[in-house]
Amino acid sequence: MGYTKEDIIRIVREQNIKFIRMQFADMFGQLKNVAITASQIEKAVNNQIMFDGSSIEGFTRINESDQYLRPDLNSFIVFPWRPTLGKVARLICDVYNPDGTPFIGDPRGCLQRALQKARAMGFDDFNVGPECEFFLFKTDEKGNPTTETNDEASYFDLGPLDHGETTRREICLSLEEMGFEIEASHHEVAAGQHEIDFKYEEAMHAADNIMTFKLAVKTVAQKNGLHATFMPKPIFGVAGSGMHVNMSMFTNGKNVFCDEKDPKGLSKTAYAFIAGLLAHVKGITAIANPLVNSYKRLVPGYEAPCYLSWSASNRSALIRIPSARGQSTRVELRSPDPSCNPYLVLAACLAAGLDGIEKGLTPPPEVTENIFAMSGEERAAKGIEGLPATLEEAIECLKEDQVLKDALGGHICEKYIAGKEAECYEYRTRVSSWEREKYIIAY
């Protein structure tokens, strides 16, 4: 839906909206906002809302802190939840410098630059359909999250086993009120784990939707006395939460990944895109799996992919080609998790795929066997490498990948790596409960 400035000003007044959240994402995918009252809406739609960029990690230094929020008018929505102090709307914003130039450290701007390159190469649209998983946990008497679930359900179960079904249904209805087209929602493998899939969109809108989705899930869960988390692996011994990313590209309304003459229905462009993803996925992992905890999910035995491979059918492969063809032909990267910054992940995936197309790369042979059942020797014989096993290893792969560094830009790359290295150091030097339980008596 297209909005003009006048449309938004009118809606704010007619619907008696009290607050507008000017939202943006920081470098690590955390949603930030400057809340304004309705009296400031004209300033907002005319790009006059300023904030202190030095207060946001990875943005600017204190002596150059002033930055401006330029709202994407088409992102205007009224939140369906009703706070006691009146209706609240939101606008998703790009971050700009005082001189009117885009801020180089804005993740949304990073994705915009990648999309501009794709258009320059003749690709009109880069469409993305995410599959987001999350856990619903009970809270304690103080409202703090526990790791206790309120169900005993598993894959595709329903009530009475799935006690989270009511909250999940409420999340779906809230999302639909905000313009989402919900394609499916179901209980996932682990107790307390859920998935909601929404229709693919153009990449920028898809990334915006992921950010909005996470906010809606957490808000509705909290309203119902639960805590929703997108932490990749909150519980030992059960499946973690992923965010599979389905990607397709179009030129003149035609899906360029489709070729009906090919035995697998895939075009040379699709094969090159797959090859580009595989060539750069180790570096992408530092962005798609950005937490120390992410690597507790990327282990054999819990459905998450661990090895560099692709397949048109095999769900143990890192890259899967879902069965739909024609205009629905798409490439599914199965490694990302929902803690990632979607703007940076989609920019990195697009840059990798475009690199494969530019260089005319071809992927290795398809792997149809269950890779988890292979021995190390069998994987080595087929040339199947593993994903980085730790965040530190993934960061080193990112440092060595010039294509990804160029896609992110020097500012984001430098600040992102520094932040993640600090996180690794903090984890490495912190004494865990496992260590105390294991060693404090024995030694």
Coordinates of C-alpha atoms in Angstrom, one line a residue:
M1 CA 0.0 0.0 0.0
G2 CA 1.4 3.4 -1.0
Y3 CA 1.2 6.3 1.5
T4 CA 1.8 10.0 0.9
K5 CA 2.8 12.4 3.7
E6 CA -0.7 13.8 3.6
D7 CA -2.2 10.3 4.0
I8 CA -0.2 9.6 7.1
I9 CA -0.9 13.0 8.7
R10 CA -4.6 12.5 8.0
I11 CA -4.7 8.9 9.4
V12 CA -2.9 10.0 12.6
R13 CA -5.5 12.7 13.2
E14 CA -8.6 10.7 12.2
Q15 CA -7.7 7.6 14.2
N16 CA -6.6 9.6 17.2
I17 CA -3.1 8.0 17.2
K18 CA -1.2 9.3 20.2
F19 CA 2.4 8.0 19.6
I20 CA 4.5 7.2 16.5
R21 CA 7.5 4.9 16.8
M22 CA 10.3 5.9 14.4
Q23 CA 12.0 2.6 14.1
F24 CA 15.4 1.5 12.8
A25 CA 17.8 -1.3 13.4
D26 CA 21.3 -1.2 14.9
M27 CA 24.2 -3.1 13.4
F28 CA 23.5 -6.3 15.4
G29 CA 19.8 -6.5 14.4
Q30 CA 18.3 -4.9 17.6
L31 CA 15.2 -2.9 16.9
K32 CA 15.6 0.7 18.1
N33 CA 13.1 3.6 18.0
V34 CA 12.5 7.3 18.7
A35 CA 9.0 7.7 20.0
I36 CA 7.2 10.9 19.1
T37 CA 3.8 12.3 19.9
A38 CA 1.2 12.9 17.2
S39 CA 1.9 16.6 17.3
Q40 CA 5.3 15.9 15.7
I41 CA 4.0 13.8 12.8
E42 CA 4.6 16.6 10.2
K43 CA 8.2 16.9 11.3
A44 CA 8.5 13.1 11.1
V45 CA 7.3 12.7 7.5
N46 CA 9.5 15.6 6.4
N47 CA 12.7 13.9 7.7
Q48 CA 13.2 16.3 10.6
I49 CA 13.4 13.9 13.5
M50 CA 16.9 13.8 14.9
F51 CA 18.6 11.4 17.4
D52 CA 22.0 10.8 19.0
G53 CA 23.8 8.3 16.9
S54 CA 26.7 8.0 19.4
S55 CA 24.3 6.2 21.8
I56 CA 23.9 3.3 19.3
E57 CA 26.6 0.7 19.3
G58 CA 28.6 0.8 16.1
F59 CA 27.0 4.0 14.7
T60 CA 28.9 7.3 15.2
R61 CA 31.4 8.9 17.6
I62 CA 30.3 11.4 20.2
N63 CA 31.8 14.4 18.3
E64 CA 29.6 13.6 15.2
S65 CA 26.5 12.2 16.9
D66 CA 23.6 14.0 15.2
Q67 CA 21.7 11.8 12.7
Y68 CA 18.3 12.0 11.1
L69 CA 15.6 9.5 10.6
R70 CA 14.0 9.4 7.1
P71 CA 10.8 7.3 7.3
D72 CA 9.8 4.9 4.6
L73 CA 6.2 6.1 4.2
N74 CA 5.0 2.7 2.9
S75 CA 6.1 1.2 6.2
F76 CA 3.4 3.1 8.1
I77 CA 1.1 0.8 10.2
V78 CA -1.0 1.1 13.3
F79 CA -0.1 -1.5 15.9
P80 CA -3.1 -3.8 16.7
W81 CA -2.4 -4.1 20.4
R82 CA -4.1 -1.4 22.4
P83 CA -2.1 0.3 25.1
T84 CA -3.9 2.2 27.8
L85 CA -2.5 5.6 26.6
G86 CA -3.9 5.5 23.1
K87 CA -3.1 4.0 19.7
V88 CA 0.5 3.6 18.5
A89 CA 1.7 3.6 14.9
R90 CA 5.2 3.1 13.5
L91 CA 7.4 4.1 10.6
I92 CA 10.5 2.2 9.6
C93 CA 13.4 4.7 8.9
D94 CA 16.6 5.0 7.1
V95 CA 19.4 6.8 8.9
Y96 CA 21.0 9.9 7.3
N97 CA 23.8 12.3 8.1
P98 CA 23.1 16.0 8.8
D99 CA 24.5 16.8 5.3
G100 CA 21.7 14.7 3.7
T101 CA 23.8 11.7 2.7
P102 CA 22.9 8.2 3.7
F103 CA 24.7 6.9 6.9
I104 CA 27.1 4.2 5.7
G105 CA 26.6 2.2 8.9
D106 CA 22.8 1.9 8.5
P107 CA 22.0 -1.9 7.9
R108 CA 18.9 -0.9 5.8
G109 CA 21.2 1.1 3.6
C110 CA 23.5 -1.8 3.2
L111 CA 20.7 -3.9 1.8
Q112 CA 19.7 -1.1 -0.4
R113 CA 23.2 -0.9 -2.0
A114 CA 23.1 -4.7 -2.7
L115 CA 19.7 -4.3 -4.4
Q116 CA 21.0 -1.5 -6.5
K117 CA 23.8 -3.7 -7.7
A118 CA 21.3 -6.4 -8.6
R119 CA 19.2 -3.9 -10.6
A120 CA 22.4 -2.7 -12.4
M121 CA 23.0 -6.3 -13.4
G122 CA 19.5 -6.6 -14.9
F123 CA 17.6 -8.2 -12.0
D124 CA 14.4 -6.2 -11.2
D125 CA 13.4 -8.0 -8.0
F126 CA 15.0 -10.1 -5.3
N127 CA 12.2 -11.8 -3.4
V128 CA 12.6 -13.4 0.0
G129 CA 10.4 -15.7 2.0
P130 CA 11.6 -16.3 5.6
E131 CA 10.6 -19.2 7.9
C132 CA 11.0 -18.0 11.5
E133 CA 11.1 -20.3 14.5
F134 CA 10.9 -19.3 18.1
F135 CA 10.3 -20.7 21.6
L136 CA 7.5 -19.7 24.1
F137 CA 8.5 -20.1 27.7
K138 CA 6.7 -19.5 31.0
T139 CA 7.8 -16.6 33.2
D140 CA 8.4 -16.7 37.0
E141 CA 6.6 -14.7 39.7
K142 CA 8.8 -11.7 38.9
G143 CA 8.0 -11.9 35.2
N144 CA 11.5 -13.1 34.2
P145 CA 11.8 -15.8 31.5
T146 CA 12.3 -19.4 32.5
T147 CA 13.1 -22.3 30.2
E148 CA 9.9 -24.1 31.2
T149 CA 7.5 -24.6 28.3
N150 CA 3.7 -24.7 28.6
D151 CA 3.2 -27.7 26.3
E152 CA 4.5 -31.2 25.6
A153 CA 3.8 -31.1 21.9
S154 CA 6.0 -31.8 18.9
Y155 CA 6.0 -31.3 15.1
F156 CA 2.6 -30.2 13.8
D157 CA 0.8 -31.2 17.1
L158 CA -2.3 -29.3 18.2
G159 CA -4.2 -28.7 21.4
P160 CA -4.5 -30.0 24.1
L161 CA -0.8 -30.9 23.7
D162 CA 0.1 -27.6 22.1
H163 CA -0.9 -25.0 24.8
G164 CA 0.9 -22.3 22.9
E165 CA -1.6 -22.6 20.1
T166 CA -3.8 -19.8 21.4
T167 CA -0.9 -17.4 21.6
R168 CA 0.4 -18.4 18.2
R169 CA -3.1 -17.9 16.7
E170 CA -3.2 -14.4 18.3
I171 CA 0.2 -13.6 16.9
C172 CA -1.0 -14.6 13.4
L173 CA -4.2 -12.4 13.7
S174 CA -2.1 -9.4 14.9
L175 CA 0.3 -9.8 12.0
E176 CA -2.6 -10.0 9.5
E177 CA -4.0 -6.8 10.9
M178 CA -0.6 -5.2 10.1
G179 CA -0.8 -6.4 6.5
F180 CA 1.1 -9.7 6.7
E181 CA -0.1 -12.7 4.6
I182 CA 0.3 -15.7 6.8
E183 CA 0.9 -18.8 4.8
A184 CA 1.3 -21.3 7.7
S185 CA 1.8 -21.6 11.4
H186 CA 2.5 -24.8 13.4
H187 CA 4.2 -26.3 16.4
E188 CA 7.8 -27.2 15.7
V189 CA 9.9 -30.2 16.8
A190 CA 10.8 -29.2 20.4
A191 CA 8.3 -28.6 23.2
G192 CA 7.5 -24.9 23.3
Q193 CA 8.9 -24.3 19.8
H194 CA 6.8 -22.7 17.0
E195 CA 7.0 -21.5 13.4
I196 CA 5.0 -18.9 11.5
D197 CA 5.6 -18.5 7.8
F198 CA 4.6 -15.4 6.0
K199 CA 4.4 -14.8 2.2
Y200 CA 7.5 -13.8 0.4
E201 CA 8.1 -10.1 -0.4
E202 CA 10.7 -7.9 -2.1
A203 CA 13.8 -8.2 0.0
M204 CA 13.7 -4.8 1.8
H205 CA 10.0 -5.4 2.7
A206 CA 10.9 -8.9 3.8
A207 CA 13.6 -7.7 6.1
D208 CA 11.3 -5.1 7.5
N209 CA 8.7 -7.8 8.0
I210 CA 11.2 -10.0 10.0
M211 CA 11.9 -7.1 12.4
T212 CA 8.1 -6.4 12.8
F213 CA 7.4 -10.1 13.2
K214 CA 9.9 -10.5 16.1
L215 CA 8.4 -7.4 17.8
A216 CA 4.8 -8.8 17.4
V217 CA 5.7 -12.2 18.7
K218 CA 7.4 -10.8 21.8
T219 CA 4.6 -8.3 22.4
V220 CA 1.7 -10.8 22.2
A221 CA 3.6 -13.4 24.2
Q222 CA 4.3 -10.9 27.0
K223 CA 0.6 -9.9 27.0
N224 CA -0.3 -13.6 27.6
G225 CA 2.2 -14.0 30.4
L226 CA 4.8 -15.8 28.3
H227 CA 8.3 -15.0 27.1
A228 CA 9.1 -15.4 23.4
T229 CA 12.7 -15.9 22.4
F230 CA 14.6 -16.0 19.1
M231 CA 17.7 -17.3 20.8
P232 CA 19.0 -20.0 18.5
K233 CA 19.5 -22.8 21.1
P234 CA 17.9 -22.0 24.4
I235 CA 17.7 -25.7 25.6
F236 CA 20.4 -28.4 25.5
G237 CA 19.4 -31.6 23.8
V238 CA 16.5 -30.4 21.7
A239 CA 16.3 -28.7 18.2
G240 CA 17.3 -25.1 18.0
S241 CA 15.5 -22.3 16.1
G242 CA 16.3 -21.5 12.5
M243 CA 15.3 -18.9 10.0
H244 CA 15.4 -20.6 6.6
V245 CA 15.6 -18.0 3.8
N246 CA 13.9 -18.7 0.5
M247 CA 15.3 -16.5 -2.3
S248 CA 14.3 -15.9 -6.0
M249 CA 15.1 -13.2 -8.6
F250 CA 13.0 -11.8 -11.3
T251 CA 13.5 -9.8 -14.5
N252 CA 10.5 -8.3 -16.4
G253 CA 8.2 -10.4 -14.2
K254 CA 9.9 -13.7 -15.0
N255 CA 11.6 -15.9 -12.4
V256 CA 15.2 -16.1 -13.7
F257 CA 15.9 -19.2 -11.6
C258 CA 13.5 -21.3 -13.7
D259 CA 14.4 -23.3 -16.8
E260 CA 11.9 -25.9 -17.8
K261 CA 14.4 -27.5 -20.2
D262 CA 16.8 -28.3 -17.4
P263 CA 16.4 -31.8 -15.8
K264 CA 16.0 -30.1 -12.4
G265 CA 14.0 -27.2 -13.7
L266 CA 16.9 -24.8 -12.8
S267 CA 18.5 -22.1 -15.0
K268 CA 22.2 -21.4 -15.3
T269 CA 21.6 -18.3 -13.3
A270 CA 20.2 -20.4 -10.4
Y271 CA 23.1 -22.8 -10.5
A272 CA 25.5 -19.8 -10.5
F273 CA 23.6 -18.2 -7.6
I274 CA 23.8 -21.5 -5.6
A275 CA 27.6 -21.8 -6.4
G276 CA 28.1 -18.2 -5.2
L277 CA 26.3 -18.9 -1.9
L278 CA 28.5 -22.0 -1.3
A279 CA 31.6 -20.1 -2.2
H280 CA 30.9 -17.4 0.5
V281 CA 28.7 -19.2 3.0
K282 CA 31.5 -19.6 5.6
G283 CA 31.8 -15.8 5.8
I284 CA 28.0 -15.4 5.6
T285 CA 27.8 -17.6 8.7
A286 CA 29.3 -14.8 10.9
I287 CA 26.3 -12.7 9.9
A288 CA 23.6 -15.3 9.6
N289 CA 24.6 -17.0 12.9
P290 CA 25.8 -14.1 14.9
L291 CA 25.8 -15.4 18.5
V292 CA 28.1 -17.6 20.4
N293 CA 25.0 -19.6 21.1
S294 CA 24.3 -20.0 17.3
Y295 CA 26.9 -22.7 17.1
K296 CA 25.2 -24.9 19.7
R297 CA 22.5 -25.2 17.0
L298 CA 24.7 -26.0 14.1
V299 CA 25.6 -29.5 15.2
P300 CA 24.6 -32.9 13.7
G301 CA 21.5 -34.6 14.9
Y302 CA 19.1 -31.7 15.3
E303 CA 18.0 -30.9 11.7
A304 CA 20.2 -27.8 11.3
P305 CA 22.6 -28.0 8.4
C306 CA 26.3 -28.3 9.2
Y307 CA 27.9 -29.1 5.9
L308 CA 28.4 -27.2 2.6
S309 CA 26.1 -29.0 0.1
W310 CA 23.0 -28.5 -2.0
S311 CA 20.1 -30.7 -3.1
A312 CA 16.8 -30.5 -4.8
S313 CA 15.3 -32.9 -2.2
N314 CA 17.7 -33.6 0.7
R315 CA 16.8 -31.7 3.9
S316 CA 20.2 -32.4 5.4
A317 CA 21.8 -30.2 2.8
L318 CA 22.7 -26.6 3.5
I319 CA 21.0 -25.3 0.4
R320 CA 17.7 -26.9 -0.6
I321 CA 15.6 -26.3 -3.8
P322 CA 12.0 -26.7 -2.8
S323 CA 9.9 -28.7 -5.2
A324 CA 7.8 -25.9 -6.7
R325 CA 8.9 -24.7 -10.1
G326 CA 7.9 -22.1 -12.6
Q327 CA 7.4 -18.7 -11.0
S328 CA 7.8 -20.3 -7.6
T329 CA 11.3 -21.6 -8.2
R330 CA 13.5 -20.6 -5.3
V331 CA 16.8 -21.4 -3.4
E332 CA 16.5 -22.1 0.3
L333 CA 19.5 -21.4 2.6
R334 CA 18.8 -23.3 5.8
S335 CA 21.6 -22.2 8.1
P336 CA 20.5 -18.7 9.2
D337 CA 19.0 -18.3 12.7
P338 CA 16.5 -15.7 13.8
S339 CA 18.9 -13.8 16.0
C340 CA 20.5 -12.4 12.9
N341 CA 20.2 -8.9 11.4
P342 CA 18.0 -9.6 8.4
Y343 CA 19.2 -6.6 6.4
L344 CA 22.8 -7.7 6.6
V345 CA 22.0 -11.3 6.0
L346 CA 20.0 -10.6 2.8
A347 CA 22.6 -8.2 1.6
A348 CA 25.4 -10.8 2.1
C349 CA 23.4 -13.6 0.5
L350 CA 22.5 -11.4 -2.5
A351 CA 26.2 -10.3 -2.9
A352 CA 27.3 -13.9 -2.8
G353 CA 24.8 -15.0 -5.4
L354 CA 25.6 -12.1 -7.7
D355 CA 29.3 -12.9 -7.4
G356 CA 28.5 -16.5 -8.5
I357 CA 26.5 -15.1 -11.5
E358 CA 29.2 -12.5 -12.4
K359 CA 31.9 -15.2 -12.4
G360 CA 29.8 -17.9 -14.0
L361 CA 30.4 -20.3 -11.1
T362 CA 29.0 -23.8 -11.1
P363 CA 28.1 -25.7 -7.9
P364 CA 29.5 -29.1 -7.0
P365 CA 27.4 -32.2 -7.7
E366 CA 24.1 -32.4 -5.8
V367 CA 24.3 -34.5 -2.6
T368 CA 21.2 -36.7 -2.3
E369 CA 22.3 -38.9 0.6
N370 CA 21.8 -38.1 4.3
I371 CA 25.0 -36.2 5.1
F372 CA 24.6 -36.6 8.8
A373 CA 24.9 -40.4 8.3
M374 CA 28.2 -40.1 6.4
S375 CA 31.5 -40.7 8.1
G376 CA 34.2 -38.0 8.0
E377 CA 36.0 -40.0 5.4
E378 CA 32.9 -40.2 3.2
R379 CA 32.3 -36.5 3.4
A380 CA 36.0 -35.8 2.6
A381 CA 35.8 -38.1 -0.4
K382 CA 32.9 -36.1 -1.8
G383 CA 34.6 -32.8 -1.0
I384 CA 31.9 -31.8 1.5
E385 CA 33.3 -29.2 3.9
G386 CA 31.8 -28.1 7.2
L387 CA 30.4 -24.8 8.3
P388 CA 32.4 -22.8 10.9
A389 CA 32.1 -24.5 14.2
T390 CA 32.4 -21.4 16.4
L391 CA 31.7 -17.7 16.0
E392 CA 35.4 -17.0 16.2
E393 CA 36.0 -19.3 13.2
A394 CA 33.2 -17.6 11.3
I395 CA 34.6 -14.2 12.0
E396 CA 37.9 -15.2 10.6
C397 CA 36.2 -16.5 7.4
L398 CA 34.4 -13.1 7.1
K399 CA 37.7 -11.3 7.4
E400 CA 39.1 -13.3 4.5
D401 CA 36.0 -12.7 2.2
Q402 CA 36.5 -9.5 0.2
V403 CA 33.2 -9.8 -1.6
L404 CA 31.3 -9.8 1.7
K405 CA 33.4 -7.1 3.1
D406 CA 32.7 -4.9 0.1
A407 CA 29.0 -5.7 0.4
L408 CA 28.9 -4.7 4.0
G409 CA 31.1 -1.6 3.6
G410 CA 34.1 -0.7 5.7
H411 CA 32.2 0.9 8.5
I412 CA 29.8 -1.9 9.2
C413 CA 32.4 -4.6 8.7
E414 CA 34.9 -3.0 11.1
K415 CA 32.3 -2.3 13.8
Y416 CA 30.5 -5.6 13.4
I417 CA 33.7 -7.7 13.7
A418 CA 34.9 -5.7 16.6
G419 CA 31.6 -6.2 18.4
K420 CA 31.6 -9.9 17.8
E421 CA 35.2 -10.4 18.8
A422 CA 34.4 -8.6 22.1
E423 CA 31.5 -11.0 22.5
C424 CA 33.7 -14.0 21.9
Y425 CA 36.3 -12.7 24.4
E426 CA 33.6 -12.2 27.0
Y427 CA 32.3 -15.8 26.5
R428 CA 35.8 -17.3 26.5
T429 CA 36.7 -15.7 29.8
R430 CA 33.3 -16.2 31.6
V431 CA 33.1 -19.2 34.0
S432 CA 29.9 -21.2 33.2
S433 CA 27.6 -23.3 35.4
W434 CA 28.7 -26.3 33.4
E435 CA 32.3 -25.8 34.4
R436 CA 31.4 -25.4 38.0
E437 CA 29.2 -28.5 38.0
K438 CA 31.9 -30.5 36.2
Y439 CA 35.1 -29.4 38.0
I440 CA 34.5 -27.7 41.4
I441 CA 34.2 -30.9 43.3
A442 CA 36.4 -33.2 41.2
Y443 CA 39.3 -30.8 41.3

